[in-house]
Coordinates of C-alpha atoms in Angstrom, one line a residue:
M22 CA 15.5 80.7 1.0
H23 CA 12.1 79.4 2.2
N24 CA 10.8 83.0 2.5
V25 CA 12.1 83.9 -1.0
L26 CA 10.2 80.9 -2.5
E27 CA 7.0 82.0 -0.7
F28 CA 7.5 85.5 -2.0
L29 CA 7.9 84.3 -5.6
L30 CA 4.9 82.0 -5.3
A31 CA 2.8 84.9 -4.1
L32 CA 4.0 87.1 -6.9
N33 CA 3.1 84.5 -9.5
I34 CA -0.4 84.2 -8.0
I35 CA -0.8 88.0 -8.1
F36 CA 0.3 88.2 -11.8
A37 CA -1.9 85.2 -12.7
F38 CA -4.9 86.9 -11.1
R39 CA -4.2 90.2 -12.8
W40 CA -3.7 88.5 -16.2
S41 CA -7.0 86.6 -15.9
S42 CA -8.8 89.8 -15.3
F43 CA -7.8 91.1 -18.7
P44 CA -9.9 90.1 -21.8
M45 CA -8.4 87.3 -23.8
S46 CA -7.8 88.4 -27.4
R47 CA -8.6 85.7 -30.0
S48 CA -5.8 84.7 -32.3
I49 CA -6.2 84.1 -36.1
E50 CA -7.0 80.7 -37.3
K51 CA -7.2 81.3 -41.1
I52 CA -6.8 84.1 -43.6
V53 CA -8.3 83.6 -47.1
A54 CA -8.6 86.0 -50.1
S55 CA -12.1 86.1 -51.5
K56 CA -12.5 84.8 -55.0
W57 CA -14.6 86.1 -57.9
K58 CA -17.5 83.8 -58.9
S59 CA -20.4 84.1 -61.4
E60 CA -23.9 84.0 -59.7
G61 CA -27.4 84.6 -60.8
R62 CA -27.6 86.0 -64.3
G63 CA -24.7 88.1 -65.4
A64 CA -23.7 89.0 -61.8
R65 CA -20.3 88.5 -60.2
V66 CA -19.6 88.0 -56.5
R67 CA -16.5 87.8 -54.3
R68 CA -17.1 84.6 -52.4
S69 CA -15.8 84.5 -48.8
I70 CA -17.5 82.0 -46.5
G71 CA -18.4 79.0 -48.6
L72 CA -15.1 78.8 -50.5
P73 CA -13.4 75.4 -50.3
A74 CA -10.5 77.0 -48.3
I75 CA -13.0 78.0 -45.6
G76 CA -16.2 76.0 -46.2
Q77 CA -19.1 76.5 -43.9
I78 CA -18.4 77.6 -40.4
D79 CA -21.3 76.9 -38.1
P80 CA -23.7 78.8 -38.1
F81 CA -22.6 80.6 -41.3
L82 CA -23.2 79.1 -44.7
M83 CA -22.0 81.7 -47.1
L84 CA -20.8 85.3 -47.5
D85 CA -20.7 87.1 -50.8
E86 CA -19.7 90.6 -51.7
F87 CA -21.8 91.3 -54.8
T88 CA -21.5 93.9 -57.5
G89 CA -23.2 94.7 -60.8
S90 CA -25.8 96.8 -62.6
S91 CA -29.0 95.6 -64.2
L92 CA -28.3 97.9 -67.2
E93 CA -25.2 95.7 -67.7
G94 CA -27.3 92.5 -67.4
A95 CA -26.5 91.6 -63.7
G96 CA -29.3 90.3 -61.6
F97 CA -30.7 87.5 -59.4
P98 CA -34.2 86.7 -60.9
D99 CA -36.8 84.4 -59.4
H100 CA -35.1 81.8 -57.1
P101 CA -36.2 79.9 -54.0
H102 CA -34.8 79.4 -50.4
R103 CA -35.7 77.2 -47.5
G104 CA -34.3 76.5 -44.0
F105 CA -32.1 79.5 -43.3
E106 CA -31.8 83.3 -43.3
T107 CA -30.3 85.8 -45.8
V108 CA -28.9 89.1 -44.6
T109 CA -28.5 91.7 -47.4
Y110 CA -26.6 94.9 -46.6
V111 CA -26.2 97.5 -49.4
L112 CA -22.9 99.5 -49.4
E113 CA -23.4 101.4 -52.6
G114 CA -26.2 101.8 -55.1
E115 CA -29.5 100.1 -54.8
I116 CA -31.2 96.8 -55.3
Y117 CA -34.9 95.9 -55.8
H118 CA -36.5 92.9 -54.4
E119 CA -39.9 91.2 -54.8
D120 CA -41.3 87.9 -53.4
F121 CA -44.2 85.5 -54.1
L122 CA -46.0 86.8 -50.9
G123 CA -46.5 90.2 -52.4
N124 CA -43.6 91.9 -50.6
S125 CA -41.5 94.3 -52.7
G126 CA -39.2 97.2 -52.3
T127 CA -35.9 99.0 -52.7
L128 CA -32.8 98.7 -50.6
K129 CA -30.5 101.7 -50.9
A130 CA -26.9 102.4 -49.7
G131 CA -26.8 101.7 -46.0
D132 CA -30.1 99.7 -45.9
M133 CA -30.4 96.2 -44.5
Q134 CA -32.8 93.3 -45.0
W135 CA -32.8 90.3 -42.6
M136 CA -35.0 87.7 -44.3
T137 CA -36.1 84.5 -42.7
A138 CA -36.8 82.1 -45.5
G139 CA -38.2 79.5 -43.1
K140 CA -40.4 76.9 -44.8
G141 CA -40.1 78.6 -48.2
I142 CA -39.7 81.8 -50.1
I143 CA -39.3 82.6 -53.8
H144 CA -38.0 86.1 -54.6
S145 CA -36.1 88.2 -57.1
E146 CA -33.2 90.5 -56.4
I147 CA -32.3 93.0 -59.2
P148 CA -29.6 95.7 -58.9
G149 CA -30.5 99.2 -60.0
K150 CA -29.3 101.1 -63.0
E151 CA -26.1 102.2 -61.4
M152 CA -23.4 99.9 -60.0
V153 CA -24.4 98.3 -56.8
R154 CA -22.1 97.0 -54.1
G155 CA -23.2 95.0 -51.1
L156 CA -23.0 91.9 -49.0
Q157 CA -25.2 88.9 -48.6
L158 CA -24.8 86.5 -45.6
W159 CA -26.4 83.1 -45.3
L160 CA -27.1 82.3 -41.7
N161 CA -28.3 78.8 -40.8
L162 CA -31.4 78.1 -38.6
K163 CA -31.9 75.4 -35.9
R164 CA -34.0 72.5 -36.9
K165 CA -37.0 73.9 -34.9
Y166 CA -36.9 77.1 -36.9
K167 CA -36.4 75.7 -40.4
M168 CA -40.1 75.5 -41.2
V169 CA -41.4 78.7 -39.7
Q170 CA -43.3 81.2 -41.7
P171 CA -41.2 83.5 -43.9
S172 CA -40.6 87.0 -42.5
Y173 CA -38.5 90.1 -42.7
Q174 CA -36.8 92.8 -40.7
E175 CA -35.8 95.8 -42.7
L176 CA -33.9 98.9 -41.6
N177 CA -33.0 101.8 -43.8
S178 CA -29.7 103.7 -43.2
N179 CA -31.2 106.4 -40.9
Q180 CA -32.7 103.6 -38.7
M181 CA -29.4 102.0 -38.1
I182 CA -27.6 102.3 -34.7
S183 CA -24.3 104.1 -35.3
V184 CA -21.8 105.0 -32.7
E185 CA -18.4 106.8 -32.9
K186 CA -15.6 107.1 -30.4
D187 CA -11.9 107.9 -30.6
G188 CA -11.7 107.5 -34.4
V189 CA -13.8 104.3 -34.4
K190 CA -17.2 104.2 -36.1
V191 CA -19.5 101.1 -35.7
I192 CA -22.8 100.5 -37.4
V193 CA -24.5 98.0 -35.1
I194 CA -26.6 95.8 -37.5
A195 CA -27.0 93.0 -34.9
G196 CA -25.5 92.5 -31.5
E197 CA -23.8 95.2 -29.5
A198 CA -20.7 97.5 -29.7
L199 CA -19.4 100.5 -27.8
G200 CA -22.4 100.4 -25.4
K201 CA -25.1 100.3 -28.2
I202 CA -27.4 97.3 -28.8
S203 CA -29.2 96.6 -32.0
E204 CA -32.9 96.1 -32.0
V205 CA -32.7 93.4 -34.7
R206 CA -33.8 90.1 -33.3
T207 CA -31.9 87.0 -34.5
R208 CA -33.2 83.4 -34.2
T209 CA -29.6 82.3 -34.3
P210 CA -27.7 84.6 -31.8
A211 CA -25.4 86.7 -33.9
Y212 CA -23.3 90.0 -34.1
Y213 CA -23.0 91.8 -37.4
L214 CA -20.9 95.0 -37.1
D215 CA -19.8 97.5 -39.8
I216 CA -16.6 99.0 -38.5
T217 CA -14.5 101.9 -39.8
L218 CA -11.2 102.8 -38.2
Q219 CA -9.5 106.1 -38.9
P220 CA -5.7 106.2 -39.1
D221 CA -4.1 105.2 -35.7
A222 CA -7.5 104.2 -34.3
E223 CA -7.9 100.8 -32.6
L224 CA -10.8 98.7 -31.3
S225 CA -11.0 95.8 -28.9
Q226 CA -14.5 94.3 -29.5
K227 CA -16.1 92.0 -27.0
I228 CA -17.7 88.9 -28.4
P229 CA -19.2 85.8 -26.6
D230 CA -16.6 83.1 -25.8
G231 CA -17.1 80.0 -28.0
W232 CA -18.9 81.8 -30.8
T233 CA -17.7 81.4 -34.4
T234 CA -16.2 84.7 -35.4
F235 CA -14.7 86.2 -38.6
C236 CA -14.1 89.6 -40.2
Y237 CA -14.3 90.5 -43.9
T238 CA -12.2 93.5 -45.0
L239 CA -13.9 96.0 -47.4
D240 CA -11.6 98.9 -47.8
G241 CA -8.0 99.7 -46.7
D242 CA -5.7 97.7 -44.6
V243 CA -6.1 96.7 -40.9
L244 CA -3.9 95.0 -38.3
V245 CA -5.8 92.1 -36.8
G246 CA -5.5 90.0 -33.7
P247 CA -2.6 89.7 -31.1
E248 CA -0.4 88.8 -34.1
S249 CA -1.1 92.3 -35.6
Q250 CA -1.3 90.6 -39.0
N251 CA -1.8 93.1 -41.8
I252 CA -5.0 92.3 -43.8
P253 CA -5.8 94.0 -47.1
A254 CA -9.2 94.5 -48.6
H255 CA -11.4 91.5 -49.7
H256 CA -10.0 89.0 -47.2
T257 CA -11.7 86.8 -44.6
V258 CA -10.1 86.4 -41.2
V259 CA -11.4 83.5 -39.2
F260 CA -10.6 83.6 -35.5
N261 CA -10.3 80.7 -33.1
R262 CA -13.1 80.2 -30.7
N263 CA -11.2 80.8 -27.5
G264 CA -11.5 84.2 -25.9
D265 CA -13.9 87.0 -25.6
T266 CA -12.2 89.9 -27.5
V267 CA -11.0 90.5 -31.0
H268 CA -8.5 93.4 -31.6
F269 CA -8.0 95.7 -34.6
I270 CA -5.7 98.7 -35.2
N271 CA -5.3 100.9 -38.3
K272 CA -1.7 102.0 -38.8
S273 CA -2.2 103.1 -42.4
S274 CA -2.8 106.6 -43.7
K275 CA -6.3 105.8 -44.9
D276 CA -9.5 104.7 -43.2
S277 CA -10.0 100.9 -42.8
R278 CA -13.5 99.4 -43.1
F279 CA -14.4 95.9 -42.4
I280 CA -17.4 93.7 -41.3
L281 CA -17.2 91.7 -38.0
I282 CA -19.6 88.8 -37.8
S283 CA -20.0 86.4 -34.9
G284 CA -22.6 83.7 -34.2
E285 CA -23.4 81.0 -31.7
P286 CA -22.8 77.5 -33.3
I287 CA -25.9 75.4 -33.8
G288 CA -24.2 72.1 -33.6
E289 CA -26.7 70.2 -35.9
S290 CA -26.1 68.3 -39.1
V291 CA -26.3 70.3 -42.3
A292 CA -27.7 69.0 -45.6
Q293 CA -27.6 71.5 -48.5
H294 CA -28.8 71.5 -52.1
G295 CA -28.2 75.0 -53.5
P296 CA -30.7 77.4 -51.9
F297 CA -32.2 74.7 -49.7
V298 CA -30.6 74.0 -46.3
M299 CA -32.0 71.3 -44.0
N300 CA -30.6 68.7 -41.6
T301 CA -30.9 65.5 -43.6
Q302 CA -30.8 64.4 -47.2
E303 CA -34.3 63.1 -46.8
E304 CA -35.5 66.5 -45.9
I305 CA -33.7 67.9 -49.0
L306 CA -35.5 65.5 -51.2
Q307 CA -38.8 66.5 -49.6
T308 CA -38.0 70.1 -50.1
I309 CA -37.3 69.6 -53.8
D310 CA -40.6 67.7 -54.1
D311 CA -42.4 70.5 -52.3
Y312 CA -40.9 73.2 -54.6
R313 CA -41.7 71.3 -57.7
N314 CA -45.3 70.5 -56.7
H315 CA -46.1 73.9 -55.0
K316 CA -46.8 72.6 -51.5
N317 CA -45.7 72.8 -47.8
G318 CA -44.6 76.4 -48.1
F319 CA -44.3 76.8 -51.9
E320 CA -48.1 77.0 -52.7
H321 CA -47.8 80.6 -53.9
A322 CA -45.2 79.6 -56.5
K323 CA -47.8 78.2 -58.8
N324 CA -48.1 80.5 -61.9
W325 CA -46.1 83.2 -60.0
K326 CA -43.4 85.2 -61.7
S327 CA -42.0 88.4 -60.2
D328 CA -42.6 91.7 -62.0
I329 CA -39.1 92.9 -61.7
G330 CA -37.5 89.6 -62.6
T331 CA -39.7 89.3 -65.7
K332 CA -38.9 92.8 -66.8
F333 CA -35.2 92.3 -66.2
L334 CA -35.2 89.1 -68.3
N335 CA -37.0 90.7 -71.2
G336 CA -35.2 94.0 -71.1
T337 CA -38.1 96.3 -70.1
L338 CA -37.3 96.9 -66.4
W339 CA -36.6 100.6 -66.9
K340 CA -39.8 101.6 -68.8
N341 CA -41.3 102.2 -65.4
E342 CA -39.0 104.1 -63.1
T343 CA -41.0 103.6 -59.9
V344 CA -40.6 100.5 -57.7
E345 CA -43.4 100.3 -55.1
H346 CA -42.6 99.2 -51.5
S347 CA -44.9 96.9 -49.6
V348 CA -43.5 94.6 -47.0
R349 CA -46.4 92.7 -45.3
S350 CA -44.6 90.0 -43.4
P351 CA -43.5 91.2 -39.9
F352 CA -40.8 89.2 -38.1
K353 CA -42.4 87.1 -35.3

């Protein structure tokens, strides 16, 4: 009997060792359908992160799937930001942007703009003539980065790192996947992956243990997590923070496309007033004062109005078909 107990104990140790050598797949914490919301002027968005059912999940403040056409009166004319980053990713169509530092340009399908608002930016974002579809993520910054100079990283579709293997396609916007690493530098460590699974394809994606992680489904259905929960389009799946792998499989007859986003929690207090995100209410009040009085980062706001925003508002945007591109603020 003693030998049998020793044998069983040894067997359990072996199984425990082997099990620990396998990646731990994260389970699902929450599933929420995105909700339509009016934003900007005449535009509609499907709100994901930022809904009351999810709230803000450190370091992520908001995720919107936006759609609209400027010909139909949809746009986001001149508006400010301070204290965080916006990541705009265009899925279909195109969107024009212009800021008070002289930067302007066009984002087309497959293009990405990673904007650090820092101490202050005022810009305008106007969809093109045709229907545009895209995503905008708001990513918080640590206290020490909230008052840096505004800057950009922009990649067009042919500059994106894309990798395909066994029916899986991943566009690596930030972070790494399938052995490929994005060149995008993030002040807040983050992954941003555009993933497409062909029928019967599956993916186990490594992510850092303890990071906040969620996926947002764009097209088709996908089975998610060890629960193999079926998730349709326009839903957000928030994972728990324990584990270093998230698992997906497509058992449908059509391609499944979704965004996987993960970030290192900042762990600082958050005070927000619309497009201003700081650490304290006192800093928010100071930001409002800076904005109103054109100081401490908003000096260029005095007497400034964007060309595209003005033309959009007065209905003359399409008299000039050419939108020049001039980004002058390198990311530092």
